[in-house]
mmCIF file of C-alpha atoms in Angstrom:
data_model
loop_
_atom_site.group_PDB
_atom_site.id
_atom_site.type_symbol
_atom_site.label_atom_id
_atom_site.label_comp_id
_atom_site.label_asym_id
_atom_site.label_seq_id
_atom_site.Cartn_x
_atom_site.Cartn_y
_atom_site.Cartn_z
ATOM 1 C CA UNK A 1 123.670 90.392 99.505
ATOM 2 C CA UNK A 2 122.673 88.561 102.692
ATOM 3 C CA UNK A 3 119.182 89.397 103.860
ATOM 4 C CA UNK A 4 118.450 90.005 107.497
ATOM 5 C CA UNK A 5 115.684 87.952 109.041
ATOM 6 C CA UNK A 6 113.226 89.245 111.634
ATOM 7 C CA UNK A 7 110.313 87.671 113.507
ATOM 8 C CA UNK A 8 107.628 89.699 115.249
ATOM 9 C CA UNK A 9 104.127 88.899 116.397
ATOM 10 C CA UNK A 10 100.890 90.402 117.654
ATOM 11 C CA UNK A 11 101.121 93.924 116.279
ATOM 12 C CA UNK A 12 97.304 94.119 116.373
ATOM 13 C CA UNK A 13 97.235 97.210 114.141
ATOM 14 C CA UNK A 14 93.873 99.056 114.537
ATOM 15 C CA UNK A 15 92.836 96.949 117.548
ATOM 16 C CA UNK A 16 91.518 99.400 120.128
ATOM 17 C CA UNK A 17 90.974 96.647 122.724
ATOM 18 C CA UNK A 18 94.643 95.600 122.727
ATOM 19 C CA UNK A 19 95.551 98.886 124.396
ATOM 20 C CA UNK A 20 93.992 97.674 127.651
ATOM 21 C CA UNK A 21 94.298 93.890 127.107
ATOM 22 C CA UNK A 22 98.080 94.071 126.734
ATOM 23 C CA UNK A 23 98.568 97.269 128.779
ATOM 24 C CA UNK A 24 100.072 99.130 125.834
ATOM 25 C CA UNK A 25 101.047 102.630 126.853
ATOM 26 C CA UNK A 26 99.512 104.617 123.990
ATOM 27 C CA UNK A 27 96.783 107.257 124.146
ATOM 28 C CA UNK A 28 94.909 105.771 121.180
ATOM 29 C CA UNK A 29 95.157 103.268 118.347
ATOM 30 C CA UNK A 30 96.505 105.824 115.860
ATOM 31 C CA UNK A 31 99.449 106.550 118.164
ATOM 32 C CA UNK A 32 100.042 102.802 118.618
ATOM 33 C CA UNK A 33 99.929 102.163 114.854
ATOM 34 C CA UNK A 34 102.477 104.895 114.136
ATOM 35 C CA UNK A 35 104.765 103.778 116.978
ATOM 36 C CA UNK A 36 104.734 100.160 115.786
ATOM 37 C CA UNK A 37 105.438 101.218 112.197
ATOM 38 C CA UNK A 38 108.386 103.311 113.434
ATOM 39 C CA UNK A 39 109.715 100.424 115.567
ATOM 40 C CA UNK A 40 109.431 98.014 112.625
ATOM 41 C CA UNK A 41 111.121 100.349 110.152
ATOM 42 C CA UNK A 42 113.787 101.261 112.704
ATOM 43 C CA UNK A 43 114.908 97.622 112.713
ATOM 44 C CA UNK A 44 114.097 96.484 109.196
ATOM 45 C CA UNK A 45 116.297 98.708 107.089
ATOM 46 C CA UNK A 46 116.099 97.096 103.637
ATOM 47 C CA UNK A 47 113.225 96.040 101.420
ATOM 48 C CA UNK A 48 115.086 92.753 100.835
ATOM 49 C CA UNK A 49 115.064 91.834 104.551
ATOM 50 C CA UNK A 50 112.707 88.979 105.447
ATOM 51 C CA UNK A 51 110.142 89.692 108.153
ATOM 52 C CA UNK A 52 108.017 86.877 109.557
ATOM 53 C CA UNK A 53 104.832 88.108 111.218
ATOM 54 C CA UNK A 54 103.847 85.305 113.586
ATOM 55 C CA UNK A 55 100.185 86.160 113.648
ATOM 56 C CA UNK A 56 97.639 88.784 114.623
ATOM 57 C CA UNK A 57 98.823 91.473 112.239
ATOM 58 C CA UNK A 58 95.817 93.733 112.632
ATOM 59 C CA UNK A 59 92.101 94.411 112.620
ATOM 60 C CA UNK A 60 90.073 95.710 109.698
ATOM 61 C CA UNK A 61 88.522 98.844 111.190
ATOM 62 C CA UNK A 62 89.115 101.802 108.854
ATOM 63 C CA UNK A 63 85.793 103.398 109.753
ATOM 64 C CA UNK A 64 86.658 103.798 113.427
ATOM 65 C CA UNK A 65 88.318 107.008 114.534
ATOM 66 C CA UNK A 66 92.099 106.816 114.419
ATOM 67 C CA UNK A 67 92.335 103.601 112.437
ATOM 68 C CA UNK A 68 94.073 103.158 109.113
ATOM 69 C CA UNK A 69 93.442 100.764 106.249
ATOM 70 C CA UNK A 70 95.577 97.653 106.805
ATOM 71 C CA UNK A 71 96.777 97.765 103.208
ATOM 72 C CA UNK A 72 98.144 101.265 103.795
ATOM 73 C CA UNK A 73 99.926 100.058 106.942
ATOM 74 C CA UNK A 74 101.282 97.003 105.099
ATOM 75 C CA UNK A 75 102.897 99.157 102.395
ATOM 76 C CA UNK A 76 104.506 101.474 104.965
ATOM 77 C CA UNK A 77 106.406 98.525 106.480
ATOM 78 C CA UNK A 78 109.837 97.694 105.071
ATOM 79 C CA UNK A 79 110.928 94.210 104.113
ATOM 80 C CA UNK A 80 109.619 91.100 102.407
ATOM 81 C CA UNK A 81 106.700 90.202 104.647
ATOM 82 C CA UNK A 82 105.634 86.620 105.429
ATOM 83 C CA UNK A 83 102.594 85.717 107.532
ATOM 84 C CA UNK A 84 102.088 82.888 109.975
ATOM 85 C CA UNK A 85 98.327 82.972 110.442
ATOM 86 C CA UNK A 86 97.176 83.875 113.957
ATOM 87 C CA UNK A 87 93.764 83.427 115.539
ATOM 88 C CA UNK A 88 92.653 86.941 114.546
ATOM 89 C CA UNK A 89 94.114 86.700 111.017
ATOM 90 C CA UNK A 90 92.256 83.484 110.218
ATOM 91 C CA UNK A 91 88.922 85.293 110.260
ATOM 92 C CA UNK A 92 90.100 88.505 108.595
ATOM 93 C CA UNK A 93 89.981 88.316 104.793
ATOM 94 C CA UNK A 94 91.629 91.717 104.396
ATOM 95 C CA UNK A 95 94.774 90.410 106.074
ATOM 96 C CA UNK A 96 94.781 87.172 104.105
ATOM 97 C CA UNK A 97 94.456 89.107 100.813
ATOM 98 C CA UNK A 98 97.502 91.306 101.450
ATOM 99 C CA UNK A 99 100.453 90.484 99.153
ATOM 100 C CA UNK A 100 102.473 88.410 101.621
ATOM 101 C CA UNK A 101 105.492 86.502 100.284
ATOM 102 C CA UNK A 102 104.175 83.413 102.089
ATOM 103 C CA UNK A 103 101.114 82.612 104.179
ATOM 104 C CA UNK A 104 101.464 79.562 106.422
ATOM 105 C CA UNK A 105 99.961 78.120 109.590
ATOM 106 C CA UNK A 106 103.330 76.713 110.690
ATOM 107 C CA UNK A 107 106.671 77.003 108.952
ATOM 108 C CA UNK A 108 110.027 75.313 109.447
ATOM 109 C CA UNK A 109 112.926 77.569 108.636
ATOM 110 C CA UNK A 110 116.595 76.683 108.261
ATOM 111 C CA UNK A 111 119.219 79.374 107.925
ATOM 112 C CA UNK A 112 122.972 79.236 108.427
ATOM 113 C CA UNK A 113 122.648 75.804 110.049
ATOM 114 C CA UNK A 114 120.021 76.950 112.587
ATOM 115 C CA UNK A 115 116.526 75.467 112.458
ATOM 116 C CA UNK A 116 113.417 77.152 113.768
ATOM 117 C CA UNK A 117 109.724 76.339 113.813
ATOM 118 C CA UNK A 118 107.512 79.399 113.398
ATOM 119 C CA UNK A 119 103.951 79.277 114.706
ATOM 120 C CA UNK A 120 101.509 81.764 116.201
ATOM 121 C CA UNK A 121 100.931 79.472 119.171
ATOM 122 C CA UNK A 122 103.645 78.232 121.552
ATOM 123 C CA UNK A 123 104.306 74.526 121.120
ATOM 124 C CA UNK A 124 105.377 72.168 123.876
ATOM 125 C CA UNK A 125 107.598 70.265 121.454
ATOM 126 C CA UNK A 126 108.543 70.938 117.821
ATOM 127 C CA UNK A 127 110.613 69.368 115.044
ATOM 128 C CA UNK A 128 114.268 68.896 116.042
ATOM 129 C CA UNK A 129 113.771 70.550 119.432
ATOM 130 C CA UNK A 130 116.009 67.861 120.921
ATOM 131 C CA UNK A 131 118.718 68.945 118.436
ATOM 132 C CA UNK A 132 118.691 72.630 119.305
ATOM 133 C CA UNK A 133 116.016 73.907 116.922
ATOM 134 C CA UNK A 134 114.244 77.020 118.125
ATOM 135 C CA UNK A 135 110.503 77.628 118.452
ATOM 136 C CA UNK A 136 109.370 81.195 117.726
ATOM 137 C CA UNK A 137 105.788 82.131 118.567
ATOM 138 C CA UNK A 138 103.439 84.889 119.634
ATOM 139 C CA UNK A 139 99.854 84.811 120.946
ATOM 140 C CA UNK A 140 100.693 85.035 124.675
ATOM 141 C CA UNK A 141 101.626 88.734 124.875
ATOM 142 C CA UNK A 142 104.443 87.907 127.282
ATOM 143 C CA UNK A 143 102.208 86.094 129.789
ATOM 144 C CA UNK A 144 103.309 82.493 129.213
ATOM 145 C CA UNK A 145 104.547 81.159 132.558
ATOM 146 C CA UNK A 146 106.131 77.907 131.433
ATOM 147 C CA UNK A 147 109.501 78.743 129.905
ATOM 148 C CA UNK A 148 111.269 76.206 127.714
ATOM 149 C CA UNK A 149 114.818 76.356 126.364
ATOM 150 C CA UNK A 150 114.888 77.554 122.753
ATOM 151 C CA UNK A 151 111.203 78.626 122.796
ATOM 152 C CA UNK A 152 110.798 82.386 122.346
ATOM 153 C CA UNK A 153 107.743 84.656 122.454
ATOM 154 C CA UNK A 154 108.556 87.271 119.795
ATOM 155 C CA UNK A 155 105.417 89.322 120.364
ATOM 156 C CA UNK A 156 105.581 93.101 120.547
ATOM 157 C CA UNK A 157 104.442 92.969 124.179
ATOM 158 C CA UNK A 158 107.515 91.039 125.360
ATOM 159 C CA UNK A 159 110.961 92.361 126.136
ATOM 160 C CA UNK A 160 112.288 90.144 123.351
ATOM 161 C CA UNK A 161 109.710 91.375 120.856
ATOM 162 C CA UNK A 162 110.007 95.081 121.452
#
């Protein structure tokens, strides 16, 4: 069976501040968490599908009103989950301890003849970019002004990511 492959970034589960920072149209973090889980599971239909989270998965804040333990969120999400470490993940041991299939800072992927470099941060150049390889990233929340061919912001706050 061929697995589907998905890339998504900057979910920021439990991050109250992201509601205003990224102008997310949710009343509270609990509503955002549930909506993002529903969006994820609406696309990822099989537990064998590969999902690459390109950083900033969430915040450890289960004591704040409306937040949920990140482990509980992790297990609600379908697919085989891989993490590219983002700036918020790097300092969050709860995220790094989740049972990811892979945890990387940067990863080069090749599938069906297509190459892609996966990183939380947008790169100006990447391996085989001159040969049509793609660059998938997050971090910018759809605000990156300089557009490059084959470089895609897959964050939840972009048209491409949502």
